XYZ file of C-alpha atoms in Angstrom:
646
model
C 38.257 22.402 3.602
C 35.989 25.146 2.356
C 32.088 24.334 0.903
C 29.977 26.606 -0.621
C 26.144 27.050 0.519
C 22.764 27.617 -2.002
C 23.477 31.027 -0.877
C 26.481 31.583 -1.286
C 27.668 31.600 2.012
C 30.675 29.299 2.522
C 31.357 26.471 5.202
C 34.819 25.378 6.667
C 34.228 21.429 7.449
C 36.815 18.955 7.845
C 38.281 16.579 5.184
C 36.280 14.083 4.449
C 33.309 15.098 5.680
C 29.900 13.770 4.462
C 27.152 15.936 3.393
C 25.077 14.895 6.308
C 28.554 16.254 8.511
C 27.874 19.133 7.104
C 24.217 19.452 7.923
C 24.902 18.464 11.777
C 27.441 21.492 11.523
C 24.625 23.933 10.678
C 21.879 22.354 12.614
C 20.426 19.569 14.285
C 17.416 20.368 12.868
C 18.379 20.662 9.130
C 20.266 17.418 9.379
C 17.337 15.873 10.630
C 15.164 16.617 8.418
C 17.937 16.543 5.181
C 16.600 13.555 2.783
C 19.571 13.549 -0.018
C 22.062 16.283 -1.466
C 23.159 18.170 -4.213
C 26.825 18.557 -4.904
C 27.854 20.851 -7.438
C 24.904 20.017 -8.670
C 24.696 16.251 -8.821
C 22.183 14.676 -6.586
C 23.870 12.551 -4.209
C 22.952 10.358 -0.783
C 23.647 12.058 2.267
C 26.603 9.965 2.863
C 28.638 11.625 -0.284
C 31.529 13.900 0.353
C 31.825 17.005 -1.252
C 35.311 18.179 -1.980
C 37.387 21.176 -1.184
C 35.613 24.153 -3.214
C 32.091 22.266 -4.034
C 28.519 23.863 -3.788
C 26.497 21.939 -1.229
C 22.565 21.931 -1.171
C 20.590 19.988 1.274
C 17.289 18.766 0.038
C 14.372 18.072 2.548
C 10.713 16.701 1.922
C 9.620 20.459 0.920
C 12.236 19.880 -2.146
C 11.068 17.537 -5.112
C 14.584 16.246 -4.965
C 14.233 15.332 -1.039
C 10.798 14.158 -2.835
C 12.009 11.349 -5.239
C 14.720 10.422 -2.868
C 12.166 9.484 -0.307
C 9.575 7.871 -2.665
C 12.599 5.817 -4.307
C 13.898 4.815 -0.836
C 10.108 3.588 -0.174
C 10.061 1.579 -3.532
C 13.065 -0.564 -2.300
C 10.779 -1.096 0.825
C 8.090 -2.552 -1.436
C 10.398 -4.333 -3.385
C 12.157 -6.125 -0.492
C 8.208 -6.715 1.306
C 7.218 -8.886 -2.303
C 10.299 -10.779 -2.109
C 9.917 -11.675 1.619
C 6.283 -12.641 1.086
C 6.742 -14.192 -2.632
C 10.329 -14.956 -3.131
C 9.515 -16.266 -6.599
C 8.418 -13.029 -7.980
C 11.001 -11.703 -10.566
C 11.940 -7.659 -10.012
C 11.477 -5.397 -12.696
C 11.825 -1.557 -11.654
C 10.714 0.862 -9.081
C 11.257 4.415 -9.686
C 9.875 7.787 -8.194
C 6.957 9.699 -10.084
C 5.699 12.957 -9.572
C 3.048 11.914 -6.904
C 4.378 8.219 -5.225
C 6.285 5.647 -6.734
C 5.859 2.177 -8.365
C 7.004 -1.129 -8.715
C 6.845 -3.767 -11.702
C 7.081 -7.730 -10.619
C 6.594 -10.453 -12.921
C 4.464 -12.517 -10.994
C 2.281 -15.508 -12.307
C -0.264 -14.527 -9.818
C -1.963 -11.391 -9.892
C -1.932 -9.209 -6.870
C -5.408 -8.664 -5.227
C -6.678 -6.206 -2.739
C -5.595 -8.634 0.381
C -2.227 -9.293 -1.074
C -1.572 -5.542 -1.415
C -2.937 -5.065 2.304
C -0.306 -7.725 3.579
C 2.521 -6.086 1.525
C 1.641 -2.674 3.597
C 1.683 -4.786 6.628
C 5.077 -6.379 5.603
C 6.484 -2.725 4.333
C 5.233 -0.675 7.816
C 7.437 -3.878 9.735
C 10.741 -3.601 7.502
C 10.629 0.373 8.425
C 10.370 -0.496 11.994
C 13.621 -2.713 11.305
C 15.282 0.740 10.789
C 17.482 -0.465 8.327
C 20.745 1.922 7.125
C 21.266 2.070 3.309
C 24.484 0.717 1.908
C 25.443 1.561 -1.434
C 27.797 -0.365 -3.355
C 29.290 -0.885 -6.699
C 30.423 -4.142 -8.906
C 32.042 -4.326 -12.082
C 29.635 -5.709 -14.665
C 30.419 -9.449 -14.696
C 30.325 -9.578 -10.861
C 26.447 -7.575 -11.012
C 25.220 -10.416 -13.331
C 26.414 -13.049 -11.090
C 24.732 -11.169 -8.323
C 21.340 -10.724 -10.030
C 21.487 -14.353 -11.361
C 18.082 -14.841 -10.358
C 16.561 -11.696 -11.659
C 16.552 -11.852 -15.511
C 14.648 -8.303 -15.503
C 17.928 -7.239 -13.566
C 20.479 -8.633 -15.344
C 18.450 -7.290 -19.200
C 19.358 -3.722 -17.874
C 22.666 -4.469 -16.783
C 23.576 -5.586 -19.697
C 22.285 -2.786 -21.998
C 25.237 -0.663 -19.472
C 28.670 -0.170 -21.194
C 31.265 -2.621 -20.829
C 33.485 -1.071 -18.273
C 31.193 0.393 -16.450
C 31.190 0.515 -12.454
C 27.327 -0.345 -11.413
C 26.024 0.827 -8.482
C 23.212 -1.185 -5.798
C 21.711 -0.236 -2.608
C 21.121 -3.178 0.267
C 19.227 -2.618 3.029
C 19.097 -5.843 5.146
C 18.660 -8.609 3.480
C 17.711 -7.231 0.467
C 19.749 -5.724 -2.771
C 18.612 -3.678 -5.773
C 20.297 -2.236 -8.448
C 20.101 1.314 -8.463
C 21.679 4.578 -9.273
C 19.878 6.130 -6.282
C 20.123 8.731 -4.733
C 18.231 6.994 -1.606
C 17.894 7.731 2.287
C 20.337 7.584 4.947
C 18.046 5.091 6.486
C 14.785 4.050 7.267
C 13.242 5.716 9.971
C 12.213 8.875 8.396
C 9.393 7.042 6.371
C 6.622 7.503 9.016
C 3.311 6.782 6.328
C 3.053 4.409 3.618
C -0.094 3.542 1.364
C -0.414 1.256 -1.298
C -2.842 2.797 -3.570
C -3.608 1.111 -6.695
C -2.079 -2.363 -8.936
C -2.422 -2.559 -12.586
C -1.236 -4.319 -15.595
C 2.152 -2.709 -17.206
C 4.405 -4.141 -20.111
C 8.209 -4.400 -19.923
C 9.782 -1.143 -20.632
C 6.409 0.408 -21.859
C 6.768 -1.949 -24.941
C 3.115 -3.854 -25.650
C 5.428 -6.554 -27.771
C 6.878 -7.482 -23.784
C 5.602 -9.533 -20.861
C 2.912 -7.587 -18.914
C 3.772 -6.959 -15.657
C 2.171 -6.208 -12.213
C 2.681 -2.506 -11.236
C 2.035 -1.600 -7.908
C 1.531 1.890 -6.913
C 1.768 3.545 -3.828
C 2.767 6.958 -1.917
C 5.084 7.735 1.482
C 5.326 10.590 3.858
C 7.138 11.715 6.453
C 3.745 12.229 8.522
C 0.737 10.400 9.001
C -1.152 14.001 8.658
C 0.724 14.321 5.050
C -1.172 10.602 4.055
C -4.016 11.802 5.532
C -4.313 14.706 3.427
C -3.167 13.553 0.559
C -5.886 10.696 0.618
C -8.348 13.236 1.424
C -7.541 14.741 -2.073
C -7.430 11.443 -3.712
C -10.894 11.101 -2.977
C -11.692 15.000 -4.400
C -9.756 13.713 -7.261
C -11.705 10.598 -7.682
C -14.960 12.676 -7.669
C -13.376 15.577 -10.501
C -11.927 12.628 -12.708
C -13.321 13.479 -15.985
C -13.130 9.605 -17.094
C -15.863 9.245 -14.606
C -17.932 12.714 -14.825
C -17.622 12.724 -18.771
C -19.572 9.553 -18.801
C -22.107 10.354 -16.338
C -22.431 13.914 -17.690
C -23.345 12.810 -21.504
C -19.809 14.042 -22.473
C -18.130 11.256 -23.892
C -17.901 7.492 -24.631
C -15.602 4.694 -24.985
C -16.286 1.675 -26.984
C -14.203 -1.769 -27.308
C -15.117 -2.391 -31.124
C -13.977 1.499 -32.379
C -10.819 0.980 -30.422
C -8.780 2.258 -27.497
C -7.710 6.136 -27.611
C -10.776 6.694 -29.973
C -13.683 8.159 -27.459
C -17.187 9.102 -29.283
C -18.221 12.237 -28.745
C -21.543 12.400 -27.429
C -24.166 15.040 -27.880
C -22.869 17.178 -24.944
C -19.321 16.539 -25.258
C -19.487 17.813 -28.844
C -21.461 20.826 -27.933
C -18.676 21.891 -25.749
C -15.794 21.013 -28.252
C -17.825 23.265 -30.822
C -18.479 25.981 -28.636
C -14.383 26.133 -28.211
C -13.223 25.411 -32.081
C -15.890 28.880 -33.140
C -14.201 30.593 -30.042
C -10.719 29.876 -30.813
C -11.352 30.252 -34.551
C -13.169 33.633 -33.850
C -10.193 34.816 -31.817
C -7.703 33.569 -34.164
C -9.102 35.498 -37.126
C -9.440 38.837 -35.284
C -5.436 38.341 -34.180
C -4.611 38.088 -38.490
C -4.740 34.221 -38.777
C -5.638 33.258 -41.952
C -8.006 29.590 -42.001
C -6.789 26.201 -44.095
C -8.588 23.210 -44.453
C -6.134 20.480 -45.352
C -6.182 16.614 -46.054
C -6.082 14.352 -43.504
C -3.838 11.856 -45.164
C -0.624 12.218 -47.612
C 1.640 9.939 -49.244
C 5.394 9.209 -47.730
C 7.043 11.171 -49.877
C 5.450 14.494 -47.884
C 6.635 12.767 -44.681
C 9.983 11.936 -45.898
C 10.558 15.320 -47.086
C 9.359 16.962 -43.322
C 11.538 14.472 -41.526
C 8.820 12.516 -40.037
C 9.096 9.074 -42.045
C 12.620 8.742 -40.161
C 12.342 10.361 -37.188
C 8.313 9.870 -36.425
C 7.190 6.500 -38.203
C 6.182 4.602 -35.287
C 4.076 7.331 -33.689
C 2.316 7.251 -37.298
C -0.669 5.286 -39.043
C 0.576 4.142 -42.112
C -1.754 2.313 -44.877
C 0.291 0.075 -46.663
C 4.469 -1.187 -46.511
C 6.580 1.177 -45.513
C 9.470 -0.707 -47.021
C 8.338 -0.470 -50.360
C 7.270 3.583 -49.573
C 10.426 3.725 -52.788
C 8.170 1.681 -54.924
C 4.740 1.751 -54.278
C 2.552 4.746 -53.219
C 1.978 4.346 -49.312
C -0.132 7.088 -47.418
C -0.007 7.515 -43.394
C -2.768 10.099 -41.229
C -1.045 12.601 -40.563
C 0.286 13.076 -37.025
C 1.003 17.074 -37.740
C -0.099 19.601 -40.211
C 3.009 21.752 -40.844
C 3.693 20.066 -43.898
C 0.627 20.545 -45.433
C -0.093 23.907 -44.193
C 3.477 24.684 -46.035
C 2.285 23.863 -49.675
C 0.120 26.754 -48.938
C 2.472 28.944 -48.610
C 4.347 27.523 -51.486
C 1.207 28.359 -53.595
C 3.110 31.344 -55.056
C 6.089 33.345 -54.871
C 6.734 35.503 -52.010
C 8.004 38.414 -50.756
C 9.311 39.841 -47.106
C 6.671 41.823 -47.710
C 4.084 39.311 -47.544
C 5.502 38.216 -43.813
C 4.188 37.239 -41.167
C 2.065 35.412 -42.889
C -0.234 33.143 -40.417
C -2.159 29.925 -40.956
C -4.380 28.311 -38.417
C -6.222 25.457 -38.737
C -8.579 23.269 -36.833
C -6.550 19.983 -37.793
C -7.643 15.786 -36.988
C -4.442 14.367 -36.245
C -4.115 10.819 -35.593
C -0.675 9.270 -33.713
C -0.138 5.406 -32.936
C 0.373 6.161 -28.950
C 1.291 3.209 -26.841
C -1.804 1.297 -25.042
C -0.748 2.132 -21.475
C -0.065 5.948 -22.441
C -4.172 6.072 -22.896
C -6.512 8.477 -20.202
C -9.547 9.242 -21.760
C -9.469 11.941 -23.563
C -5.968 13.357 -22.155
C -4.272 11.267 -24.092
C -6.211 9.389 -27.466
C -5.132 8.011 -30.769
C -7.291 11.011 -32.457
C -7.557 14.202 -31.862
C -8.389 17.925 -32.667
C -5.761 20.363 -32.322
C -6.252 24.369 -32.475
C -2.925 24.566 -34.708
C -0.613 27.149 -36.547
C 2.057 27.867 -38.535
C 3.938 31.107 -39.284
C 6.770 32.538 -41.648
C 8.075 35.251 -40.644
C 11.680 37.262 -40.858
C 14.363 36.923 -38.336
C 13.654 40.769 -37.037
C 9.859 39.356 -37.368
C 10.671 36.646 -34.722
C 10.654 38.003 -30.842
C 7.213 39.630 -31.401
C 5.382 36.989 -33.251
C 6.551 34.510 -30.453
C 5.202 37.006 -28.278
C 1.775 37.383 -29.884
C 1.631 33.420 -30.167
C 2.214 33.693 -26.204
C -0.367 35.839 -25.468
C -2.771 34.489 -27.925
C -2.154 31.178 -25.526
C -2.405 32.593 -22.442
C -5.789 34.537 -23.105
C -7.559 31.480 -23.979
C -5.701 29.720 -20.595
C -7.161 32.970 -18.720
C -10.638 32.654 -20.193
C -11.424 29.225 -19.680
C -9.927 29.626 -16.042
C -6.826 27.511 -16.646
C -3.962 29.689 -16.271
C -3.440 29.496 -12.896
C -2.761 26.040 -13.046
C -0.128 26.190 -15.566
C 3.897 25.823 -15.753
C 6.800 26.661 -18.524
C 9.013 24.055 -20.006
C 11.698 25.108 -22.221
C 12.134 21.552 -24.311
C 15.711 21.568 -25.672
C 17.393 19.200 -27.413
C 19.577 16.249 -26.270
C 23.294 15.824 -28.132
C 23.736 12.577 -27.026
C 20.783 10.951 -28.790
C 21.482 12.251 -32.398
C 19.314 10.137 -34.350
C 16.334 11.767 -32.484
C 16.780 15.119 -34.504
C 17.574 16.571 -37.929
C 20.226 19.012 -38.284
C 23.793 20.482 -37.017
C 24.511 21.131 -33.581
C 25.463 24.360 -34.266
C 22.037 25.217 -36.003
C 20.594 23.741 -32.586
C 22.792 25.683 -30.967
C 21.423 29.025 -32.977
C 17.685 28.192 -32.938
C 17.944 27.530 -28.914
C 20.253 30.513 -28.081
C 17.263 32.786 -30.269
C 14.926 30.848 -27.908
C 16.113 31.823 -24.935
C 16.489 35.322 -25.478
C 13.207 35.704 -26.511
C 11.992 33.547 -23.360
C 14.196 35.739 -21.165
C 13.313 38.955 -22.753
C 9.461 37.949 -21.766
C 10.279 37.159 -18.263
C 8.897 33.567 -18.702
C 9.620 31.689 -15.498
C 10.480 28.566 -17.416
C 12.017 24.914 -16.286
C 14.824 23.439 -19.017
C 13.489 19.803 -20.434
C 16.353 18.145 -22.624
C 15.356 15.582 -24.987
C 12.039 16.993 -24.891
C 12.263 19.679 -27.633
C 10.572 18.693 -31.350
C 13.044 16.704 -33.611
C 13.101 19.928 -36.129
C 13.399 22.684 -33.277
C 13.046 24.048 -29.432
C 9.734 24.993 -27.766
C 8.212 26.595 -25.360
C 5.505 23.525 -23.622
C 2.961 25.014 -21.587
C 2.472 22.101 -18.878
C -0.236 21.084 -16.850
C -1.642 18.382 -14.603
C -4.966 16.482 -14.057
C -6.524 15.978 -11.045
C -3.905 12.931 -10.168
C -1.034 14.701 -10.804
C -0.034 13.388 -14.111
C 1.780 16.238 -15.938
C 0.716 16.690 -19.903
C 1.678 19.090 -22.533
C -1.390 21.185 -23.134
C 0.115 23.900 -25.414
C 3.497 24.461 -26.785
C 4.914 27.372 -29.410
C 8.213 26.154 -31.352
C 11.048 27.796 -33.140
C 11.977 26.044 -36.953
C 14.927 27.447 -38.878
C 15.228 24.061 -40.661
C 12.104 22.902 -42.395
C 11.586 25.831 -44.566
C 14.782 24.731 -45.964
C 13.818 21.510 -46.396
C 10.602 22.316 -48.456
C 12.162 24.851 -50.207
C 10.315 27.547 -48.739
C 11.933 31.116 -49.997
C 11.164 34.816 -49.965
C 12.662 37.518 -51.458
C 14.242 40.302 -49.282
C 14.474 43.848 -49.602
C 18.006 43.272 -50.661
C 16.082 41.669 -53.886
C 18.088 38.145 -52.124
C 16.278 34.868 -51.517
C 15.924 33.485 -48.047
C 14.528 30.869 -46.099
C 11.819 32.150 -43.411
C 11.732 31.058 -39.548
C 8.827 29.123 -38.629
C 6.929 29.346 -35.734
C 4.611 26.010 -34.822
C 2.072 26.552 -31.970
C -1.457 25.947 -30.990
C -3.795 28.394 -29.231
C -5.788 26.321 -27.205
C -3.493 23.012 -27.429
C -5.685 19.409 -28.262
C -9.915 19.898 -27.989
C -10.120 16.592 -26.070
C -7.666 17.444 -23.864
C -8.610 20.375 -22.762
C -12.176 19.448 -22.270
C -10.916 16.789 -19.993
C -9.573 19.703 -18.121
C -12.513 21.911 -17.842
C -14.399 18.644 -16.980
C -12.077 18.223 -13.717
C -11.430 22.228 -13.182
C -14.658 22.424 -13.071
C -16.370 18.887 -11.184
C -18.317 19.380 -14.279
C -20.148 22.300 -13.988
C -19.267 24.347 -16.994
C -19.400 28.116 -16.755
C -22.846 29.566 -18.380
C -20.722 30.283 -21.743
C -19.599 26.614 -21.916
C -22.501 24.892 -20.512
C -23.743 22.160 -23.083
C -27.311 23.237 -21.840
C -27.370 26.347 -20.014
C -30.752 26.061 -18.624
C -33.956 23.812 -17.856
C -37.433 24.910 -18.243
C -39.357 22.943 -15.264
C -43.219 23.119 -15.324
C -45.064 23.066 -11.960
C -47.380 20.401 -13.543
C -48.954 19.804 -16.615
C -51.280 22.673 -16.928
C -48.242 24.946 -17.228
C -46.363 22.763 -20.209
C -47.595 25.456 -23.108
C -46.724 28.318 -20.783
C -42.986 26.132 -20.206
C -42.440 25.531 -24.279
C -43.414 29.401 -25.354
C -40.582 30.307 -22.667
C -37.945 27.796 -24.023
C -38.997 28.952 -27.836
C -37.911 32.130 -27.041
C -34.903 30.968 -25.332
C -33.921 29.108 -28.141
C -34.785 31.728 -30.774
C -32.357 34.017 -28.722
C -29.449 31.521 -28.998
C -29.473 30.353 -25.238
C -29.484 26.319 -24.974
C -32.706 25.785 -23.347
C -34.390 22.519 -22.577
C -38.076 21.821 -21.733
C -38.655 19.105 -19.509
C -42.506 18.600 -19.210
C -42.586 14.813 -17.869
C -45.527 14.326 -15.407
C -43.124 14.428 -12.407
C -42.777 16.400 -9.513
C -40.854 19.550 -9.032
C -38.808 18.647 -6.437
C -37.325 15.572 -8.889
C -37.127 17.694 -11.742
C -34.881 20.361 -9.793
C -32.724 17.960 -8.496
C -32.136 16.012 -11.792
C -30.824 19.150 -12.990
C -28.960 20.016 -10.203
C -27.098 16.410 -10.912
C -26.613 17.479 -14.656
C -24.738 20.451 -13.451
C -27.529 22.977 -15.557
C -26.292 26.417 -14.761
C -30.399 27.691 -14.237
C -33.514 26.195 -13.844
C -36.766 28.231 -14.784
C -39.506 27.226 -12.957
C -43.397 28.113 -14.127
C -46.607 27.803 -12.430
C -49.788 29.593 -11.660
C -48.574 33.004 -10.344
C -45.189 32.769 -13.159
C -47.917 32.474 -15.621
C -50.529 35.230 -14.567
C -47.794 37.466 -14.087
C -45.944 36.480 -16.695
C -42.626 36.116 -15.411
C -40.368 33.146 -14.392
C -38.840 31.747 -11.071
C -35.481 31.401 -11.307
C -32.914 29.083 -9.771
C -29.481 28.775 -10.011
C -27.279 25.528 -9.306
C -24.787 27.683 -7.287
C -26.898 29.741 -5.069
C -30.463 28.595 -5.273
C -33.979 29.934 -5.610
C -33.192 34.052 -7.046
C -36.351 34.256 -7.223
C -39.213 35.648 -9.438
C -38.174 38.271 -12.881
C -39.115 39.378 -15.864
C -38.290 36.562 -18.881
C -36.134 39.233 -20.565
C -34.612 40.460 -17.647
C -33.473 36.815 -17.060
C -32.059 36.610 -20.953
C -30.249 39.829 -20.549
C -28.302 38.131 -17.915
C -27.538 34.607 -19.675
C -26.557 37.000 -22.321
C -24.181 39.173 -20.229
C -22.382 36.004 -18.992
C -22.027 34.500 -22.634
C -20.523 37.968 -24.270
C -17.521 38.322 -21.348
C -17.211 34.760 -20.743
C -17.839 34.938 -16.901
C -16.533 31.674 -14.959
C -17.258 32.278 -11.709
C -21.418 30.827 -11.480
């Protein structure tokens, strides 16, 4: 039979032949190191036939499908290590993630350090076994009596379809249910590390059991561990949970609440510095300012779709069941429907579109407990957002302004380099998720890609992750450990304008609904801090600095000579500190140093007589001795074009 190649090439193999046949037939070398398949598409094991006419792809380690079919494969090791060592422990899941894999055990006992150290032990023994992967399937009655023991097991098996054929993978002794894809065998998992356990609840769901979740990562070479440790511990030292609190950034405090940092004095020095950026930017680009309230009553939400589509993720003072009776308010988790009753201040015309509003929204959103990371994810937060109305012909080039709005903040604060493009569509099979037709899904997302295409946006497609009301564009990025977050999306509405009654009149003297386009600039304040804080190890460029530099007396006979300098720093706008304690030098330069201060000034006896300053810089040291405006002129210069590289 005839199989087609990623490139189009075309292989004759014989019938029947399994995907890893097929490999051996191009090389010994590509079979070797082939982790899973794609056929036609579907990722499959290795062992899967493809059929007369189908497009093969081979996936290695270099793939992220060879990727999660390797990290999977090493979660079943884990999985079957607990349950040799504790065969009381109850299974839960164990799925691939973007940089390892986990598993969740209900286990009455905690797992400590030297537990975890024995399951490696157990887990580096069981891949020595060499074990070959059997998949299997049962019909649904027959999988319950075979997970009898596992209650976790047999709660997802029975949220499957009546009818339908369920698939498990043994290996040796032990069996897990599992849609796989998974290894061939074994043998190819040459480095294993368990990393990290922590507390989880069943299915995400703080209302469930907590679990133990055990996280770990698997390579195909020791060097690949090796390395990758290496950058855990880089990571480690960038994390901006850490830095933000040794810095002065930010705070977290068990009475205010989890998700809810407090800003502290340099923190909200660099969140200001941003919000008058953005804000400056945003009004020079035609985007008009609102200031609108924080809170509203239902019948705003229930109008905008979010009472039925968006009530958990809300805060909502009072009953929501008697939101028919009784006035009931909620924060507001979005501003588009309050930025809307500005444009329904009046009547309007096409020719008062585009018409742009920005605003520098608080928007508060009930996210679950284990979804919190310092300030990459928090229960309130400040948003650069926007809204504009604009014509259908209006469309393609206000989504392209909105883009490159976005990525000229990304390039200023050094950020763009980093990023990735998600095209968030829709999901038909979970209707209840969105408001309106398929077909007007169908219209907004065709318009959507057109546009995307048009730009030459190198996006990935994300289904089910588009807005309830409308596609979007999510510009993606990830922290130090990996963990992928939205940090600023630009969305397509045709149907909320509708909804609110939003008209204008066209030149045909006809009423119509506008297009909407939702988007933020610079995506959520904390966020992005959080981001700077670990692009960055905490040393902000000059423009961003919270305190841009120290004034260091030699000793105290210089301390009047040390404040007239800062004065003047301060009078010229530069964030200047004088630190005059009776200490030496030496310890004053290298307490700034450790507080990441772009430049220290240093004044003594000749600084003084001459007067002039000594100048040091945390990047390349003593630059020595200039002229106090000479020095200003250059703080200045790096404030006006934003430099980042100091």
């Amino acid at each position: 039979m005839k199989i087609f190649l990623k490139d189009g090439s075309s292989l004759e193999v014989a019938e029947g032949a399994s995907a890893y046949d097929c490999a051996m037939q191009i090389s010994a070398g590509l079979a070797r190191n082939a982790l899973c398949c794609g056929i036609s598409g579907k990722v499959c094991d290795l062992n899967a036939k493809p059929q007369d006419g189908d497009t093969l792809t081979l996936y290695t380690f270099a793939d992220e499908e060879g990727k999660k079919a390797f990290r999977h494969t090493t979660s079943h090791v884990l999985a079957q290590a607990v349950k040799r060592l504790y065969p009381s422990v109850k299974l839960a899941i164990g799925p691939a993630i973007d940089n390892g894999f986990y598993y969740d055990f209900d286990t009455p006992v905690p797992f400590t350090p030297e537990m975890l150290a024995a399951i490696e032990d157990e887990m580096r023994k069981i891949v020595k076994e060499g074990f070959v992967l059997e998949r299997f399937t049962l019909p649904k009655d027959e999988a319950l009596k075979l997970e009898a023991d596992e209650p976790y097991k047999q709660e997802l098996i029975n949220d499957l379809p009546d009818g339908e054929t369920i698939s498990f993978y043994r290996q040796g002794e032990f069996v897990d249910l599992c849609a796989g894809p998974h290894l061939y065998d074994l043998k190819k998992i040459k480095a294993i590390k368990l990393t990290s356990c922590t507390g989880a609840y069943w299915r995400g769901d703080a209302k469930n059991k907590m679990l133990q979740r055990i996280y770990g990562v698997s390579f195909p070479k020791a060097s690949e561990l090796e390395e990758h440790l290496a950058k855990l511990e880089e990571a480690k030292k960038r994390d901006h949970n850490k830095l933000g609190r040794e810095l002065g950034i930010f705070t977290t405090v068990d009475v205010i609440g989890q998700g809810l940092p407090v800003m502290l004095p340099n923190g909200a020095r660099v969140i200001q510095l941003l919000q008058r950026f953005v804000e400056d930017e945003e009004q020079r680009r035609g985007w008009l300012l609102t200031k609108t309230p924080l809170m509203a009553k239902s019948d705003l939400y229930k109008i905008s779709g979010h009472w039925d589509h968006y009530l958990d993720g809300m805060f909502v003072m009072g009953d929501p069941s008697k939101s028919d009776t009784e006035e009931v308010y909620a924060l507001r988790p979005m501003t588009c429907p309050f930025q809307y009753q500005a444009y329904l201040s009046k009547a309007r015309s096409y020719r008062d579109l585009p018409l742009r509003y920005n605003e520098t929204s608080t928007l508060f959103r009930n996210e679950d407990s284990g979804e919190m990371h310092g300030l990459i994810r928090v229960r309130q937060f400040t948003i650069s957002e926007g809204h504009l109305m604009c014509t259908p012909d209006q469309l393609e080039d206000e989504f392209r302004h909105c883009l490159e709005l976005a990525i000229y903040m990304l390039k200023t604060l050094g950020l763009y380099e980093d990023v990735s493009y998600r095209f968030s569509q829709w999901d038909p099979s979970d209707r209840e998720k969105y408001i309106g037709t398929p077909e007007q899904w169908d219209e907004a997302q065709s318009v959507m890609k057109k546009i995307l295409d048009h730009l030459e946006i190198p996006y990935k497609v994300g289904v089910g992750e588009a807005a309830f009301y409308g596609p979007k564009l999510d510009i993606q990025i990830r922290n130090v450990h990996g963990k992928e977050d939205t940090l600023i999306t630009i969305q397509i509405d045709q149907m909320l304008s509708k909804n609110f009654g939003m008209e204008y009149t066209d030149r045909d003297g006809t009423k119509k609904n506008p297009y909407i386009i939702h988007r933020t600039s610079l995506g959520c304040y904390e966020r992005t801090l959080a981001l700077i804080i670990e692009k960055y190890a905490g040393a902000f460029p000059t423009w961003l600095a919270p305190i841009q530099v120290k004034v260091l007396p030699i000793s105290e006979k210089f301390a009047d000579y040390a404040a007239e300098i800062n004065r003047t720093l301060v009078d010229r706008g530069i964030r200047s500190e004088l630190d005059d304690r009776a200490e030496k030098i030496g310890y004053k330069i290298r307490e700034a140093q450790l507080e990441k201060i772009p430049y220290m000034i240093v004044v003594g006896e000749k600084e003084q007589e001459e007067n002039t300053v000594s100048l040091r810089s945390r990047k390349e040291g003593d630059l020595g001795s200039m002229p106090l405006s000479a020095f200003i002129e250059k703080v200045e210069e790096q404030v006006r074009t934003k430099e980042l590289n100091i």
